[in-house]
PDB file of C-alpha atoms in Angstrom:
ATOM      1  CA  GLY A 154      -6.998  -9.731 -11.200  1.00 78.00           C
ATOM      2  CA  PRO A 155      -4.398  -8.891 -13.841  1.00 83.00           C
ATOM      3  CA  LYS A 156      -1.266  -7.273 -12.465  1.00 90.00           C
ATOM      4  CA  VAL A 157       1.164  -4.761 -13.876  1.00 95.00           C
ATOM      5  CA  LEU A 158       4.586  -4.822 -12.244  1.00 96.00           C
ATOM      6  CA  GLN A 159       7.075  -1.960 -12.097  1.00 97.00           C
ATOM      7  CA  ILE A 160      10.768  -2.184 -11.331  1.00 96.00           C
ATOM      8  CA  PRO A 161      12.277  -0.573  -9.336  1.00 96.00           C
ATOM      9  CA  SER A 162       9.842   0.834  -6.796  1.00 96.00           C
ATOM     10  CA  HIS A 163      12.240   3.644  -5.916  1.00 97.00           C
ATOM     11  CA  GLN A 164      15.155   5.170  -7.814  1.00 97.00           C
ATOM     12  CA  ILE A 165      17.442   7.963  -6.694  1.00 97.00           C
ATOM     13  CA  ILE A 166      19.858   9.427  -9.215  1.00 97.00           C
ATOM     14  CA  ASP A 167      21.933  12.531  -9.796  1.00 97.00           C
ATOM     15  CA  MET A 168      20.791  15.152 -12.261  1.00 97.00           C
ATOM     16  CA  GLY A 169      22.192  14.505 -15.726  1.00 97.00           C
ATOM     17  CA  GLN A 170      22.352  10.749 -15.349  1.00 97.00           C
ATOM     18  CA  MET A 171      20.311   8.310 -17.385  1.00 97.00           C
ATOM     19  CA  VAL A 172      17.513   6.273 -15.833  1.00 98.00           C
ATOM     20  CA  THR A 173      15.419   3.424 -17.177  1.00 97.00           C
ATOM     21  CA  LEU A 174      12.083   2.566 -15.610  1.00 98.00           C
ATOM     22  CA  ASN A 175      10.780  -0.923 -16.276  1.00 97.00           C
ATOM     23  CA  CYS A 176       7.233  -2.136 -16.622  1.00 97.00           C
ATOM     24  CA  ASP A 177       5.951  -5.686 -16.948  1.00 96.00           C
ATOM     25  CA  PRO A 178       2.449  -5.268 -18.431  1.00 95.00           C
ATOM     26  CA  VAL A 179      -0.454  -7.704 -18.384  1.00 93.00           C
ATOM     27  CA  SER A 180       0.529 -10.532 -20.714  1.00 90.00           C
ATOM     28  CA  ASN A 181      -2.154 -10.290 -23.421  1.00 87.00           C
ATOM     29  CA  HIS A 182      -2.418  -6.499 -23.447  1.00 90.00           C
ATOM     30  CA  LEU A 183      -1.501  -4.522 -26.515  1.00 87.00           C
ATOM     31  CA  TYR A 184      -1.559  -0.867 -25.472  1.00 89.00           C
ATOM     32  CA  PHE A 185       1.001   0.516 -23.051  1.00 92.00           C
ATOM     33  CA  TYR A 186       1.114   3.861 -21.289  1.00 94.00           C
ATOM     34  CA  TRP A 187       3.295   5.971 -19.065  1.00 97.00           C
ATOM     35  CA  TYR A 188       1.929   8.607 -16.700  1.00 96.00           C
ATOM     36  CA  LYS A 189       3.671  11.085 -14.427  1.00 96.00           C
ATOM     37  CA  GLN A 190       2.349  12.131 -11.026  1.00 93.00           C
ATOM     38  CA  ILE A 191       4.109  14.753  -8.956  1.00 92.00           C
ATOM     39  CA  LEU A 192       3.401  14.219  -5.257  1.00 84.00           C
ATOM     40  CA  GLY A 193      -0.201  15.087  -4.420  1.00 76.00           C
ATOM     41  CA  GLN A 194      -0.992  16.292  -7.910  1.00 84.00           C
ATOM     42  CA  GLN A 195      -2.871  15.156 -10.967  1.00 84.00           C
ATOM     43  CA  MET A 196      -2.105  12.074 -13.061  1.00 90.00           C
ATOM     44  CA  GLU A 197      -0.546  13.369 -16.289  1.00 92.00           C
ATOM     45  CA  PHE A 198      -0.462  11.343 -19.497  1.00 91.00           C
ATOM     46  CA  LEU A 199       2.989  11.018 -21.055  1.00 95.00           C
ATOM     47  CA  VAL A 200       2.824   8.534 -23.899  1.00 94.00           C
ATOM     48  CA  ASN A 201       0.882   5.684 -25.464  1.00 91.00           C
ATOM     49  CA  PHE A 202       2.656   2.816 -27.259  1.00 92.00           C
ATOM     50  CA  TYR A 203       1.162   0.203 -29.554  1.00 89.00           C
ATOM     51  CA  ASN A 204       2.600  -2.277 -32.031  1.00 88.00           C
ATOM     52  CA  GLY A 205       6.109  -1.001 -31.507  1.00 91.00           C
ATOM     53  CA  LYS A 206       5.247   2.631 -32.071  1.00 92.00           C
ATOM     54  CA  VAL A 207       4.406   5.754 -30.108  1.00 93.00           C
ATOM     55  CA  MET A 208       0.787   6.514 -30.960  1.00 88.00           C
ATOM     56  CA  GLU A 209       0.397   9.694 -28.986  1.00 88.00           C
ATOM     57  CA  LYS A 210       2.500  11.750 -26.611  1.00 92.00           C
ATOM     58  CA  SER A 211       1.953  14.825 -24.493  1.00 91.00           C
ATOM     59  CA  LYS A 212       3.998  18.001 -24.101  1.00 93.00           C
ATOM     60  CA  LEU A 213       5.476  16.453 -20.941  1.00 95.00           C
ATOM     61  CA  PHE A 214       7.136  13.767 -23.068  1.00 97.00           C
ATOM     62  CA  LYS A 215      10.304  15.747 -23.696  1.00 95.00           C
ATOM     63  CA  ASP A 216      13.013  14.898 -26.223  1.00 96.00           C
ATOM     64  CA  GLN A 217      15.008  13.370 -23.370  1.00 97.00           C
ATOM     65  CA  PHE A 218      12.327  10.703 -22.958  1.00 98.00           C
ATOM     66  CA  SER A 219      12.068   7.520 -24.978  1.00 97.00           C
ATOM     67  CA  VAL A 220      10.039   4.314 -24.770  1.00 97.00           C
ATOM     68  CA  GLU A 221      10.439   0.843 -26.179  1.00 95.00           C
ATOM     69  CA  ARG A 222       9.404  -2.743 -25.707  1.00 93.00           C
ATOM     70  CA  PRO A 223      12.038  -4.912 -27.373  1.00 85.00           C
ATOM     71  CA  ASP A 224      10.851  -8.427 -28.253  1.00 80.00           C
ATOM     72  CA  GLY A 225       7.873  -8.430 -25.899  1.00 75.00           C
ATOM     73  CA  SER A 226       9.976  -7.924 -22.812  1.00 86.00           C
ATOM     74  CA  TYR A 227       9.683  -5.013 -20.411  1.00 95.00           C
ATOM     75  CA  PHE A 228       8.048  -1.811 -21.584  1.00 96.00           C
ATOM     76  CA  THR A 229      10.616   0.813 -20.642  1.00 97.00           C
ATOM     77  CA  LEU A 230      10.753   4.552 -20.136  1.00 98.00           C
ATOM     78  CA  LYS A 231      14.222   5.999 -20.499  1.00 98.00           C
ATOM     79  CA  ILE A 232      15.162   9.525 -19.469  1.00 98.00           C
ATOM     80  CA  GLN A 233      18.526  10.787 -20.698  1.00 97.00           C
ATOM     81  CA  PRO A 234      19.654  13.133 -19.286  1.00 97.00           C
ATOM     82  CA  THR A 235      17.497  13.571 -16.194  1.00 97.00           C
ATOM     83  CA  ALA A 236      16.534  16.970 -14.763  1.00 97.00           C
ATOM     84  CA  LEU A 237      15.339  18.032 -11.313  1.00 97.00           C
ATOM     85  CA  GLU A 238      11.783  18.473 -12.590  1.00 96.00           C
ATOM     86  CA  ASP A 239      11.654  14.809 -13.576  1.00 97.00           C
ATOM     87  CA  SER A 240      11.266  13.887  -9.897  1.00 97.00           C
ATOM     88  CA  ALA A 241       7.833  12.259  -9.635  1.00 97.00           C
ATOM     89  CA  VAL A 242       6.081   8.920  -9.457  1.00 96.00           C
ATOM     90  CA  TYR A 243       5.853   7.278 -12.859  1.00 97.00           C
ATOM     91  CA  PHE A 244       3.000   4.881 -13.464  1.00 97.00           C
ATOM     92  CA  CYS A 245       2.881   2.313 -16.204  1.00 97.00           C
ATOM     93  CA  ALA A 246      -0.453   1.014 -17.489  1.00 94.00           C
ATOM     94  CA  SER A 247      -1.606  -1.481 -20.078  1.00 92.00           C
ATOM     95  CA  SER A 248      -4.884  -2.273 -21.783  1.00 88.00           C
ATOM     96  CA  LEU A 249      -6.450  -4.454 -24.420  1.00 83.00           C
ATOM     97  CA  ALA A 250      -7.004  -2.749 -27.737  1.00 65.00           C
ATOM     98  CA  LEU A 251     -10.576  -1.976 -28.616  1.00 55.00           C
ATOM     99  CA  ARG A 252     -11.688   0.311 -31.385  1.00 52.00           C
ATOM    100  CA  LEU A 253      -9.557   3.012 -29.861  1.00 53.00           C
ATOM    101  CA  GLY A 254      -7.207   2.703 -26.915  1.00 46.00           C
ATOM    102  CA  GLY A 255      -9.261   5.201 -24.988  1.00 56.00           C
ATOM    103  CA  GLU A 256     -12.189   2.819 -24.567  1.00 68.00           C
ATOM    104  CA  ALA A 257     -10.450   0.051 -22.710  1.00 78.00           C
ATOM    105  CA  GLU A 258      -9.884  -0.316 -18.989  1.00 85.00           C
ATOM    106  CA  GLN A 259      -6.302   0.434 -18.097  1.00 89.00           C
ATOM    107  CA  PHE A 260      -4.482  -1.624 -15.498  1.00 92.00           C
ATOM    108  CA  PHE A 261      -1.926   0.370 -13.563  1.00 95.00           C
ATOM    109  CA  GLY A 262       1.254  -0.678 -11.861  1.00 96.00           C
ATOM    110  CA  PRO A 263       2.158   0.521  -8.357  1.00 95.00           C
ATOM    111  CA  GLY A 264       4.495   3.194  -9.684  1.00 96.00           C
ATOM    112  CA  THR A 265       8.213   3.976  -9.559  1.00 97.00           C
ATOM    113  CA  ARG A 266       9.185   6.889  -7.355  1.00 97.00           C
ATOM    114  CA  LEU A 267      12.016   8.736  -9.113  1.00 98.00           C
ATOM    115  CA  THR A 268      14.080  11.257  -7.185  1.00 97.00           C
ATOM    116  CA  VAL A 269      16.555  13.384  -9.126  1.00 97.00           C
ATOM    117  CA  LEU A 270      19.107  15.135  -6.936  1.00 97.00           C
TER     118      LEU A 270
ATOM    119  CA  GLY B 598     -10.291  20.147 -27.175  1.00 81.00           C
ATOM    120  CA  ASP B 599     -11.370  17.270 -24.966  1.00 84.00           C
ATOM    121  CA  SER B 600     -11.395  17.984 -21.244  1.00 89.00           C
ATOM    122  CA  VAL B 601     -12.582  16.786 -17.843  1.00 92.00           C
ATOM    123  CA  THR B 602     -13.434  19.036 -14.916  1.00 93.00           C
ATOM    124  CA  GLN B 603     -13.479  17.973 -11.278  1.00 94.00           C
ATOM    125  CA  MET B 604     -13.886  21.056  -9.099  1.00 88.00           C
ATOM    126  CA  GLN B 605     -13.788  19.379  -5.700  1.00 88.00           C
ATOM    127  CA  GLY B 606     -10.184  18.851  -4.694  1.00 90.00           C
ATOM    128  CA  GLN B 607     -11.006  17.503  -1.275  1.00 94.00           C
ATOM    129  CA  VAL B 608     -14.117  16.095   0.374  1.00 96.00           C
ATOM    130  CA  THR B 609     -14.342  15.184   4.055  1.00 97.00           C
ATOM    131  CA  LEU B 610     -17.260  13.106   5.289  1.00 97.00           C
ATOM    132  CA  SER B 611     -18.209  10.946   8.237  1.00 97.00           C
ATOM    133  CA  GLU B 612     -19.075   7.269   7.920  1.00 97.00           C
ATOM    134  CA  ASP B 613     -22.570   6.643   6.538  1.00 97.00           C
ATOM    135  CA  ASP B 614     -22.688  10.090   4.894  1.00 97.00           C
ATOM    136  CA  PHE B 615     -23.861  10.469   1.295  1.00 97.00           C
ATOM    137  CA  LEU B 616     -21.095  11.039  -1.259  1.00 97.00           C
ATOM    138  CA  PHE B 617     -21.425  13.155  -4.365  1.00 96.00           C
ATOM    139  CA  ILE B 618     -18.426  14.031  -6.535  1.00 96.00           C
ATOM    140  CA  ASN B 619     -19.022  16.352  -9.439  1.00 94.00           C
ATOM    141  CA  CYS B 620     -17.555  15.693 -12.887  1.00 95.00           C
ATOM    142  CA  THR B 621     -18.239  17.341 -16.220  1.00 95.00           C
ATOM    143  CA  TYR B 622     -16.603  16.679 -19.555  1.00 92.00           C
ATOM    144  CA  SER B 623     -16.283  18.183 -22.993  1.00 91.00           C
ATOM    145  CA  THR B 624     -15.790  16.282 -26.229  1.00 87.00           C
ATOM    146  CA  THR B 625     -17.134  16.233 -29.740  1.00 82.00           C
ATOM    147  CA  TRP B 626     -16.917  12.443 -29.850  1.00 79.00           C
ATOM    148  CA  TYR B 627     -18.916   9.628 -28.247  1.00 78.00           C
ATOM    149  CA  PRO B 628     -17.270   9.303 -24.868  1.00 83.00           C
ATOM    150  CA  THR B 629     -16.442   6.389 -22.678  1.00 86.00           C
ATOM    151  CA  LEU B 630     -16.359   7.609 -19.096  1.00 90.00           C
ATOM    152  CA  PHE B 631     -14.536   6.045 -16.186  1.00 92.00           C
ATOM    153  CA  TRP B 632     -14.112   6.544 -12.489  1.00 95.00           C
ATOM    154  CA  TYR B 633     -10.778   5.324 -11.184  1.00 96.00           C
ATOM    155  CA  VAL B 634      -9.829   5.131  -7.508  1.00 96.00           C
ATOM    156  CA  GLN B 635      -6.297   5.453  -6.172  1.00 93.00           C
ATOM    157  CA  TYR B 636      -5.402   4.262  -2.693  1.00 93.00           C
ATOM    158  CA  PRO B 637      -2.218   5.515  -1.000  1.00 88.00           C
ATOM    159  CA  GLY B 638       0.914   3.942  -2.427  1.00 86.00           C
ATOM    160  CA  GLU B 639      -0.903   2.274  -5.312  1.00 89.00           C
ATOM    161  CA  GLY B 640      -1.732   2.953  -8.924  1.00 92.00           C
ATOM    162  CA  PRO B 641      -5.271   3.871  -9.942  1.00 94.00           C
ATOM    163  CA  GLN B 642      -7.745   1.041 -10.430  1.00 95.00           C
ATOM    164  CA  LEU B 643     -11.006   1.019 -12.298  1.00 94.00           C
ATOM    165  CA  LEU B 644     -14.084   1.651 -10.174  1.00 96.00           C
ATOM    166  CA  LEU B 645     -16.661   1.803 -12.939  1.00 92.00           C
ATOM    167  CA  LYS B 646     -17.049   2.479 -16.643  1.00 89.00           C
ATOM    168  CA  VAL B 647     -19.924   3.795 -18.700  1.00 87.00           C
ATOM    169  CA  THR B 648     -20.369   4.060 -22.431  1.00 78.00           C
ATOM    170  CA  THR B 649     -23.071   5.834 -24.382  1.00 70.00           C
ATOM    171  CA  ALA B 650     -24.745   2.452 -24.752  1.00 65.00           C
ATOM    172  CA  ASN B 651     -25.345   1.674 -21.096  1.00 67.00           C
ATOM    173  CA  ASN B 652     -25.527   5.135 -19.429  1.00 81.00           C
ATOM    174  CA  LYS B 653     -25.105   3.966 -15.834  1.00 88.00           C
ATOM    175  CA  GLY B 654     -22.367   2.153 -13.992  1.00 89.00           C
ATOM    176  CA  ILE B 655     -22.596   0.546 -10.566  1.00 92.00           C
ATOM    177  CA  SER B 656     -19.784  -0.989  -8.571  1.00 93.00           C
ATOM    178  CA  ARG B 657     -19.120  -1.606  -4.857  1.00 93.00           C
ATOM    179  CA  GLY B 658     -22.031   0.637  -3.880  1.00 96.00           C
ATOM    180  CA  PHE B 659     -20.838   3.497  -6.102  1.00 97.00           C
ATOM    181  CA  GLU B 660     -22.841   4.603  -9.088  1.00 96.00           C
ATOM    182  CA  ALA B 661     -22.397   7.117 -11.868  1.00 94.00           C
ATOM    183  CA  THR B 662     -24.769   8.124 -14.625  1.00 89.00           C
ATOM    184  CA  TYR B 663     -23.724   9.541 -17.954  1.00 85.00           C
ATOM    185  CA  ASP B 664     -25.894  12.561 -18.762  1.00 87.00           C
ATOM    186  CA  LYS B 665     -25.417  13.703 -22.333  1.00 84.00           C
ATOM    187  CA  ARG B 666     -27.616  16.760 -21.864  1.00 88.00           C
ATOM    188  CA  THR B 667     -25.537  18.213 -19.061  1.00 90.00           C
ATOM    189  CA  THR B 668     -22.272  16.462 -20.119  1.00 91.00           C
ATOM    190  CA  SER B 669     -21.880  15.232 -16.574  1.00 91.00           C
ATOM    191  CA  PHE B 670     -20.748  11.981 -14.974  1.00 91.00           C
ATOM    192  CA  HIS B 671     -21.121  12.492 -11.249  1.00 93.00           C
ATOM    193  CA  LEU B 672     -20.138   9.797  -8.760  1.00 96.00           C
ATOM    194  CA  GLN B 673     -22.443   8.924  -5.865  1.00 97.00           C
ATOM    195  CA  LYS B 674     -22.550   6.546  -2.948  1.00 97.00           C
ATOM    196  CA  ALA B 675     -25.364   6.370  -0.433  1.00 97.00           C
ATOM    197  CA  SER B 676     -23.258   5.540   2.607  1.00 97.00           C
ATOM    198  CA  VAL B 677     -19.466   5.906   2.688  1.00 97.00           C
ATOM    199  CA  GLN B 678     -17.122   3.908   4.865  1.00 97.00           C
ATOM    200  CA  GLU B 679     -13.711   4.784   6.224  1.00 97.00           C
ATOM    201  CA  SER B 680     -12.212   2.296   3.747  1.00 96.00           C
ATOM    202  CA  ASP B 681     -13.500   4.462   0.866  1.00 97.00           C
ATOM    203  CA  SER B 682     -10.894   7.089   1.719  1.00 97.00           C
ATOM    204  CA  ALA B 683      -8.860   7.533  -1.468  1.00 96.00           C
ATOM    205  CA  VAL B 684      -8.438   9.780  -4.490  1.00 95.00           C
ATOM    206  CA  TYR B 685     -11.176   9.479  -7.114  1.00 97.00           C
ATOM    207  CA  TYR B 686     -10.484  10.396 -10.721  1.00 96.00           C
ATOM    208  CA  CYS B 687     -13.050  11.071 -13.391  1.00 95.00           C
ATOM    209  CA  VAL B 688     -11.553   9.958 -16.711  1.00 93.00           C
ATOM    210  CA  LEU B 689     -12.616  10.636 -20.283  1.00 90.00           C
ATOM    211  CA  GLY B 690     -11.875   8.124 -23.012  1.00 84.00           C
ATOM    212  CA  GLY B 691     -13.268   6.933 -26.300  1.00 69.00           C
ATOM    213  CA  THR B 692     -12.442  10.172 -28.036  1.00 65.00           C
ATOM    214  CA  ASN B 693     -10.533  10.453 -31.288  1.00 64.00           C
ATOM    215  CA  ALA B 694      -7.312   9.755 -29.474  1.00 67.00           C
ATOM    216  CA  TYR B 695      -5.277   6.886 -28.183  1.00 70.00           C
ATOM    217  CA  LYS B 696      -5.167   8.288 -24.671  1.00 76.00           C
ATOM    218  CA  VAL B 697      -7.543   9.004 -21.837  1.00 83.00           C
ATOM    219  CA  ILE B 698      -7.819  12.289 -19.970  1.00 88.00           C
ATOM    220  CA  PHE B 699      -7.739  12.316 -16.179  1.00 91.00           C
ATOM    221  CA  GLY B 700      -9.549  14.917 -14.102  1.00 93.00           C
ATOM    222  CA  LYS B 701      -7.595  16.563 -11.302  1.00 93.00           C
ATOM    223  CA  GLY B 702      -8.900  14.068  -8.765  1.00 94.00           C
ATOM    224  CA  THR B 703     -10.950  14.393  -5.597  1.00 95.00           C
ATOM    225  CA  HIS B 704      -9.367  13.366  -2.330  1.00 95.00           C
ATOM    226  CA  LEU B 705     -12.056  11.722  -0.189  1.00 97.00           C
ATOM    227  CA  HIS B 706     -11.387  11.536   3.518  1.00 97.00           C
ATOM    228  CA  VAL B 707     -13.941   9.573   5.546  1.00 97.00           C
ATOM    229  CA  LEU B 708     -13.820  10.035   9.297  1.00 97.00           C
ATOM    230  CA  PRO B 709     -14.621   7.053  11.522  1.00 92.00           C
TER     231      PRO B 709
END
């Protein structure tokens, strides 16, 4: 089936540094998402991106977070600067657009494990 | 606001046992309801999806029925296998939002 790829699979950085997480979504998908999952806990929605714009974001999507997808390349999540509480697994997802993004099946990548020291 | 409730954090069964995972939701809109399954080291993947139009979803022996009266979307399987061990998420979509809402997840552990 359709695959979402995430690069890298693991990232270890020092607190205060910048990190960029990369996502290669399913090729004909139009909606893109980032989720955060702290080990053993719930999947938390961060942000939804469509047509070059953030459509919706949660309280977890702090000012230090940003997303973009320049020229149809990777969909990226940038954190600058990072904090200890940003340590988690970040999942990217993509979906086709239906009437509303919330109706479509989302395809998830395998996640990027981010460790902030 | 919109919400999803999964009370069972962990369920332990033996092979061939009956599975029932409870899920209730709250929304003022016409929901689309999903069950996603997450295996260790992977992202969630769709197990089944139900809209108000079709009421019941069936996939890989799992089934879930959308009950508007009780606002429930419970997941069932007649006979679980060890390979069903995973985390199961009840997910609410189709609301007046561009996102979906994940329940807290139920960790299913099936003993051989």
